[in-house]
Every structure is written in structure tokens, then in C-alpha cells.
Amino acid sequence: MLIKVINPNTTASMTEKIGACATAVAAPGTVIQAVNPTMGPASIESHYDEALAVPGLLEQIALGEAEGVDGYVIACFGDPGLDAARELARGPVIGIAEAAMHTASFLGRGFSVVTTLGRTAGRAWELAHRYGMAGFCKNVRACEIPVLDLEIPGSSARETITQECKRAVEDDQADVIVLGCAGMADLCRYITDQVGVPVVDGVAAATRTVESLVAMGLATSTRSEYAAPPVKQYVGLLDGFTVE
Ligand SMILES: NC(=O)NC1=NC(=O)NC1=O
């Protein structure tokens, strides 16, 4: 089985970290291909970043289709481009926020999301509602850490995030923590040991979700909304996106 894990930002160190975390949980026989687009924002921290990340993400999906990829993970907590990706891909496409929230809902009465910048919290709440998880989501907490601070060795990011997770358990009464950024994937084990409740990393959760769907022979329904896009020309920078 070949699963393509796409970091939609263009920071290679984060892609490598995400790939290592996905590989660590993948079953024997599953090949993880971790990639990022060649164009787009170095990190995704706003609606603007998210919009500009989607073309490069979709290009990676199109390349994956040509390579026979069995399923995809969108490794950014905003689940950017998820619906469009599902129109292109034959196999399942799972976002890390979607997978993490559903996984957390199996483990307790309520979870808190601990994410990077406060300006991304609204998107996390929006996704919780979209996925039917709002009833399980006790809070979305922001550490006010820029995403790329997670790539600085020895930064205080790990401790800042850990303290926020502890406050989520104590003040929100969270039974479970959801890490609100793909760049936190490598912190999951450490934070789990520190906070005493399950901590869900969306990269691992999404990787295993895609694996299980593919193993069951399941894929996105193409009956209507997620059918291939209508054939048309896309001009200018999007020349390569023409759909035949
Ligand atoms: N909430 C977030 O921090 N989302 C993210 N921005 C990125 O660049 N990767 C993420 O997971």
C-alpha cells in the first residue's frame, strides 16, 4: 500500500518530521511518501496562507494519481483543500484535524485542541462543527507560537505547548488532548508522558485512518459532490490544472 502524506506548506524539515511520524505508525507493507509542494507558503497561519497552499497541494494529488497512490493524508490542521482533493483522488483523502478529532472522540467525553496562533482557532472550531465533533470539543487553546518556531531546535515551544495542554486538562476538564498542528507530531509522546491523558497527533491518526479505509477497499464516493471536476480550461498560472 502506498500512502502519500502531504505537508501543504513548503518547509522541508517539517515534511521530514511528518514523514517520520507517519512511518512510525504505518503497518508493515505500507509505504509512506512524505512530500510538500514546490510552491506556496513556508507555513500556514491564516486564511491567505491556506488559500495559497491549495494549488500546490492539488498538484501533489494529481502527481500521486499518476503514480498509483492508494490514499492521501493532508498534514495541516486546517485540512486545506480537503474537498477539492477528494474530487481528484481515487483513494481516500483524510485531513489531520478530521482524523484527530474523531480519534479523540473514541477516548473520552471531551477533548481540547491545543494549537499555534489564536487566529487559527476559529478554523479549528469550524472544522469541529463540520465534522460533527463540536459536542466533544471542550476548547481550542492557542499557544501563540508561530508554526515555524516548532522547527527551531531547543526552542521553548515544547514546554509552552505542554503547559497549555496541562491547563486544558485542569481547566477545561479535557479527557483527551488534540495537537493542533502537524509540526507538533514529534512532541506527542513527550506531552503524553507529561499530561497524563491521551494526546492525539493527527498525522498518526490520519495515516492509520487512510490505511484502514484502503485495507477495507473503501474510497470517497464519486456519486455526486466528489465526482471528478467538470472538464474545462484553467488559464494563466493554472495552465497545468486543466482537467480533461
Ligand atoms: N494550526 C496550524 O498550525 N496549522 C498548520 N500550519 C502549518 O503550516 N501546518 C499546520 O498544521
GROMACS .gro file of C-alpha atoms and ligand atoms in nm:
model
  255
    1MET     CA    1   0.000   0.000   0.000
    2LEU     CA    2   0.133   0.349  -0.087
    3ILE     CA    3   0.012   0.645   0.120
    4LYS     CA    4   0.114   0.997   0.021
    5VAL     CA    5   0.140   1.230   0.321
    6ILE     CA    6   0.131   1.588   0.201
    7ASN     CA    7   0.264   1.874   0.411
    8PRO     CA    8   0.087   2.164   0.234
    9ASN     CA    9   0.346   2.419   0.343
   10THR     CA   10   0.688   2.436   0.177
   11THR     CA   11   0.915   2.374   0.482
   12ALA     CA   12   1.112   2.056   0.410
   13SER     CA   13   1.220   1.998   0.773
   14MET     CA   14   0.854   1.980   0.875
   15THR     CA   15   0.782   1.742   0.587
   16GLU     CA   16   1.062   1.512   0.705
   17LYS     CA   17   0.932   1.520   1.065
   18ILE     CA   18   0.577   1.447   0.948
   19GLY     CA   19   0.701   1.161   0.728
   20ALA     CA   20   0.893   1.006   1.019
   21CYS     CA   21   0.585   1.017   1.242
   22ALA     CA   22   0.363   0.864   0.974
   23THR     CA   23   0.619   0.592   0.901
   24ALA     CA   24   0.648   0.511   1.272
   25VAL     CA   25   0.279   0.412   1.296
   26ALA     CA   26   0.232   0.264   0.948
   27ALA     CA   27   0.180  -0.110   0.921
   28PRO     CA   28   0.446  -0.336   0.767
   29GLY     CA   29   0.395  -0.327   0.393
   30THR     CA   30   0.269   0.032   0.390
   31VAL     CA   31   0.500   0.274   0.212
   32ILE     CA   32   0.480   0.636   0.327
   33GLN     CA   33   0.571   0.903   0.072
   34ALA     CA   34   0.604   1.238   0.252
   35VAL     CA   35   0.608   1.544   0.027
   36ASN     CA   36   0.542   1.918   0.018
   37PRO     CA   37   0.454   2.142  -0.277
   38THR     CA   38   0.729   2.327  -0.464
   39MET     CA   39   0.518   2.645  -0.447
   40GLY     CA   40   0.328   2.809  -0.161
   41PRO     CA   41   0.370   2.946   0.192
   42ALA     CA   42   0.650   2.833   0.426
   43SER     CA   43   0.383   2.787   0.693
   44ILE     CA   44   0.003   2.809   0.708
   45GLU     CA   45  -0.120   3.050   0.975
   46SER     CA   46  -0.401   3.242   0.807
   47HIS     CA   47  -0.681   3.208   0.553
   48TYR     CA   48  -0.449   3.374   0.299
   49ASP     CA   49  -0.177   3.111   0.360
   50GLU     CA   50  -0.434   2.836   0.341
   51ALA     CA   51  -0.572   2.960   0.007
   52LEU     CA   52  -0.224   2.988  -0.143
   53ALA     CA   53  -0.131   2.639  -0.022
   54VAL     CA   54  -0.416   2.463  -0.202
   55PRO     CA   55  -0.291   2.478  -0.566
   56GLY     CA   56   0.039   2.316  -0.471
   57LEU     CA   57  -0.144   2.058  -0.263
   58LEU     CA   58  -0.370   1.968  -0.554
   59GLU     CA   59  -0.067   1.939  -0.781
   60GLN     CA   60   0.071   1.677  -0.539
   61ILE     CA   61  -0.260   1.490  -0.551
   62ALA     CA   62  -0.254   1.490  -0.933
   63LEU     CA   63   0.104   1.360  -0.931
   64GLY     CA   64   0.001   1.091  -0.684
   65GLU     CA   65  -0.282   0.978  -0.909
   66ALA     CA   66  -0.033   0.929  -1.191
   67GLU     CA   67   0.188   0.724  -0.955
   68GLY     CA   68  -0.092   0.496  -0.834
   69VAL     CA   69  -0.105   0.627  -0.475
   70ASP     CA   70  -0.364   0.436  -0.270
   71GLY     CA   71  -0.460   0.716  -0.027
   72TYR     CA   72  -0.362   1.059   0.100
   73VAL     CA   73  -0.312   1.249   0.424
   74ILE     CA   74  -0.340   1.628   0.426
   75ALA     CA   75  -0.093   1.711   0.703
   76CYS     CA   76  -0.205   2.058   0.813
   77PHE     CA   77  -0.453   2.123   1.092
   78GLY     CA   78  -0.672   2.343   0.875
   79ASP     CA   79  -0.735   2.043   0.645
   80PRO     CA   80  -0.676   2.276   0.346
   81GLY     CA   81  -0.810   2.167   0.007
   82LEU     CA   82  -0.971   1.853   0.151
   83ASP     CA   83  -1.289   1.865  -0.056
   84ALA     CA   84  -1.108   1.953  -0.381
   85ALA     CA   85  -0.855   1.675  -0.318
   86ARG     CA   86  -1.141   1.427  -0.278
   87GLU     CA   87  -1.268   1.521  -0.626
   88LEU     CA   88  -0.927   1.435  -0.776
   89ALA     CA   89  -0.821   1.125  -0.585
   90ARG     CA   90  -0.938   0.769  -0.649
   91GLY     CA   91  -0.844   0.665  -0.296
   92PRO     CA   92  -0.943   0.815   0.040
   93VAL     CA   93  -0.815   1.160   0.146
   94ILE     CA   94  -0.809   1.236   0.520
   95GLY     CA   95  -0.719   1.562   0.694
   96ILE     CA   96  -0.527   1.552   1.022
   97ALA     CA   97  -0.782   1.764   1.207
   98GLU     CA   98  -1.064   1.536   1.097
   99ALA     CA   99  -0.876   1.221   1.195
  100ALA     CA  100  -0.751   1.360   1.527
  101MET     CA  101  -1.094   1.482   1.638
  102HIS     CA  102  -1.268   1.155   1.552
  103THR     CA  103  -0.992   0.954   1.721
  104ALA     CA  104  -1.012   1.171   2.034
  105SER     CA  105  -1.390   1.121   2.046
  106PHE     CA  106  -1.334   0.746   2.093
  107LEU     CA  107  -1.119   0.808   2.404
  108GLY     CA  108  -1.320   1.034   2.635
  109ARG     CA  109  -1.619   1.257   2.693
  110GLY     CA  110  -1.438   1.566   2.562
  111PHE     CA  111  -1.114   1.687   2.407
  112SER     CA  112  -0.935   2.020   2.389
  113VAL     CA  113  -0.737   2.127   2.084
  114VAL     CA  114  -0.402   2.292   2.159
  115THR     CA  115  -0.285   2.485   1.854
  116THR     CA  116  -0.037   2.750   1.740
  117LEU     CA  117  -0.175   3.101   1.677
  118GLY     CA  118  -0.505   3.225   1.818
  119ARG     CA  119  -0.609   3.342   1.472
  120THR     CA  120  -0.635   2.976   1.361
  121ALA     CA  121  -0.870   2.878   1.645
  122GLY     CA  122  -1.182   2.982   1.454
  123ARG     CA  123  -1.090   2.742   1.174
  124ALA     CA  124  -1.047   2.459   1.425
  125TRP     CA  125  -1.393   2.529   1.569
  126GLU     CA  126  -1.537   2.548   1.216
  127LEU     CA  127  -1.392   2.206   1.138
  128ALA     CA  128  -1.520   2.060   1.466
  129HIS     CA  129  -1.870   2.170   1.365
  130ARG     CA  130  -1.827   2.049   1.007
  131TYR     CA  131  -1.714   1.703   1.129
  132GLY     CA  132  -1.989   1.673   1.390
  133MET     CA  133  -1.730   1.690   1.669
  134ALA     CA  134  -1.837   2.020   1.834
  135GLY     CA  135  -2.015   1.827   2.110
  136PHE     CA  136  -1.687   1.662   2.203
  137CYS     CA  137  -1.470   1.974   2.169
  138LYS     CA  138  -1.438   2.145   2.507
  139ASN     CA  139  -1.200   2.417   2.395
  140VAL     CA  140  -0.950   2.532   2.135
  141ARG     CA  141  -0.643   2.679   2.304
  142ALA     CA  142  -0.369   2.872   2.124
  143CYS     CA  143  -0.009   2.890   2.247
  144GLU     CA  144   0.067   3.195   2.031
  145ILE     CA  145   0.361   3.008   1.881
  146PRO     CA  146   0.437   3.074   1.512
  147VAL     CA  147   0.434   2.742   1.325
  148LEU     CA  148   0.798   2.766   1.220
  149ASP     CA  149   0.911   2.807   1.583
  150LEU     CA  150   0.838   2.435   1.603
  151GLU     CA  151   1.129   2.384   1.362
  152ILE     CA  152   1.382   2.564   1.583
  153PRO     CA  153   1.585   2.305   1.778
  154GLY     CA  154   1.582   2.375   2.151
  155SER     CA  155   1.308   2.640   2.127
  156SER     CA  156   1.072   2.684   2.422
  157ALA     CA  157   0.784   2.568   2.203
  158ARG     CA  158   0.766   2.219   2.352
  159GLU     CA  159   0.734   2.346   2.709
  160THR     CA  160   0.487   2.618   2.613
  161ILE     CA  161   0.266   2.363   2.441
  162THR     CA  162   0.299   2.118   2.730
  163GLN     CA  163   0.189   2.380   2.984
  164GLU     CA  164  -0.112   2.469   2.769
  165CYS     CA  165  -0.203   2.100   2.749
  166LYS     CA  166  -0.188   2.076   3.129
  167ARG     CA  167  -0.419   2.379   3.158
  168ALA     CA  168  -0.659   2.211   2.916
  169VAL     CA  169  -0.679   1.904   3.141
  170GLU     CA  170  -0.714   2.109   3.460
  171ASP     CA  171  -0.934   2.399   3.346
  172ASP     CA  172  -1.130   2.252   3.054
  173GLN     CA  173  -1.159   1.911   3.220
  174ALA     CA  174  -1.037   1.769   2.890
  175ASP     CA  175  -1.016   1.389   2.888
  176VAL     CA  176  -0.805   1.398   2.571
  177ILE     CA  177  -0.573   1.647   2.400
  178VAL     CA  178  -0.564   1.702   2.023
  179LEU     CA  179  -0.240   1.856   1.893
  180GLY     CA  180  -0.347   2.137   1.662
  181CYS     CA  181  -0.053   2.143   1.420
  182ALA     CA  182   0.126   1.885   1.207
  183GLY     CA  183   0.451   2.039   1.329
  184MET     CA  184   0.373   1.912   1.682
  185ALA     CA  185   0.367   1.548   1.569
  186ASP     CA  186   0.710   1.469   1.715
  187LEU     CA  187   0.607   1.609   2.057
  188CYS     CA  188   0.318   1.368   2.108
  189ARG     CA  189   0.498   1.104   2.314
  190TYR     CA  190   0.670   1.359   2.540
  191ILE     CA  191   0.348   1.553   2.605
  192THR     CA  192   0.156   1.230   2.670
  193ASP     CA  193   0.405   1.144   2.945
  194GLN     CA  194   0.372   1.494   3.093
  195VAL     CA  195  -0.007   1.543   3.097
  196GLY     CA  196  -0.144   1.201   3.200
  197VAL     CA  197  -0.426   1.185   2.943
  198PRO     CA  198  -0.426   1.056   2.585
  199VAL     CA  199  -0.269   1.302   2.340
  200VAL     CA  200  -0.369   1.257   1.975
  201ASP     CA  201  -0.137   1.356   1.690
  202GLY     CA  202  -0.338   1.400   1.371
  203VAL     CA  203  -0.056   1.279   1.145
  204ALA     CA  204  -0.058   0.936   1.310
  205ALA     CA  205  -0.437   0.927   1.333
  206ALA     CA  206  -0.484   1.021   0.968
  207THR     CA  207  -0.220   0.777   0.847
  208ARG     CA  208  -0.388   0.484   1.022
  209THR     CA  209  -0.732   0.601   0.911
  210VAL     CA  210  -0.625   0.604   0.546
  211GLU     CA  211  -0.459   0.264   0.593
  212SER     CA  212  -0.774   0.109   0.736
  213LEU     CA  213  -1.000   0.254   0.466
  214VAL     CA  214  -0.771   0.125   0.191
  215ALA     CA  215  -0.746  -0.215   0.363
  216MET     CA  216  -1.128  -0.233   0.368
  217GLY     CA  217  -1.138  -0.146  -0.001
  218LEU     CA  218  -1.317   0.182   0.073
  219ALA     CA  219  -1.275   0.518  -0.103
  220THR     CA  220  -1.454   0.851  -0.140
  221SER     CA  221  -1.797   0.821  -0.302
  222THR     CA  222  -1.796   0.969  -0.652
  223ARG     CA  223  -2.174   0.962  -0.682
  224SER     CA  224  -2.223   1.341  -0.681
  225GLU     CA  225  -2.036   1.607  -0.481
  226TYR     CA  226  -1.697   1.433  -0.501
  227ALA     CA  227  -1.720   1.325  -0.865
  228ALA     CA  228  -1.429   1.437  -1.088
  229PRO     CA  229  -1.448   1.813  -1.159
  230PRO     CA  230  -1.632   1.922  -1.478
  231VAL     CA  231  -1.391   1.938  -1.776
  232LYS     CA  232  -1.269   2.294  -1.851
  233GLN     CA  233  -0.962   2.506  -1.918
  234TYR     CA  234  -0.771   2.683  -1.638
  235VAL     CA  235  -0.564   2.971  -1.771
  236GLY     CA  236  -0.259   3.165  -1.656
  237LEU     CA  237  -0.060   3.022  -1.362
  238LEU     CA  238  -0.312   2.739  -1.352
  239ASP     CA  239  -0.242   2.617  -1.706
  240GLY     CA  240  -0.125   2.285  -1.566
  241PHE     CA  241  -0.453   2.236  -1.378
  242THR     CA  242  -0.668   2.184  -1.688
  243VAL     CA  243  -0.899   1.887  -1.629
  244GLU     CA  244  -0.954   1.655  -1.926
  245LIG     N1  245  -0.299   2.529   1.307
  245LIG     C1  246  -0.180   2.513   1.246
  245LIG     O1  247  -0.076   2.542   1.300
  245LIG     N2  248  -0.179   2.459   1.120
  245LIG     C2  249  -0.066   2.438   1.046
  245LIG     N3  250   0.004   2.525   0.977
  245LIG     C3  251   0.103   2.461   0.910
  245LIG     O2  252   0.185   2.512   0.834
  245LIG     N4  253   0.095   2.328   0.939
  245LIG     C4  254  -0.010   2.310   1.026
  245LIG     O3  255  -0.050   2.204   1.073
   0.00000   0.00000   0.00000
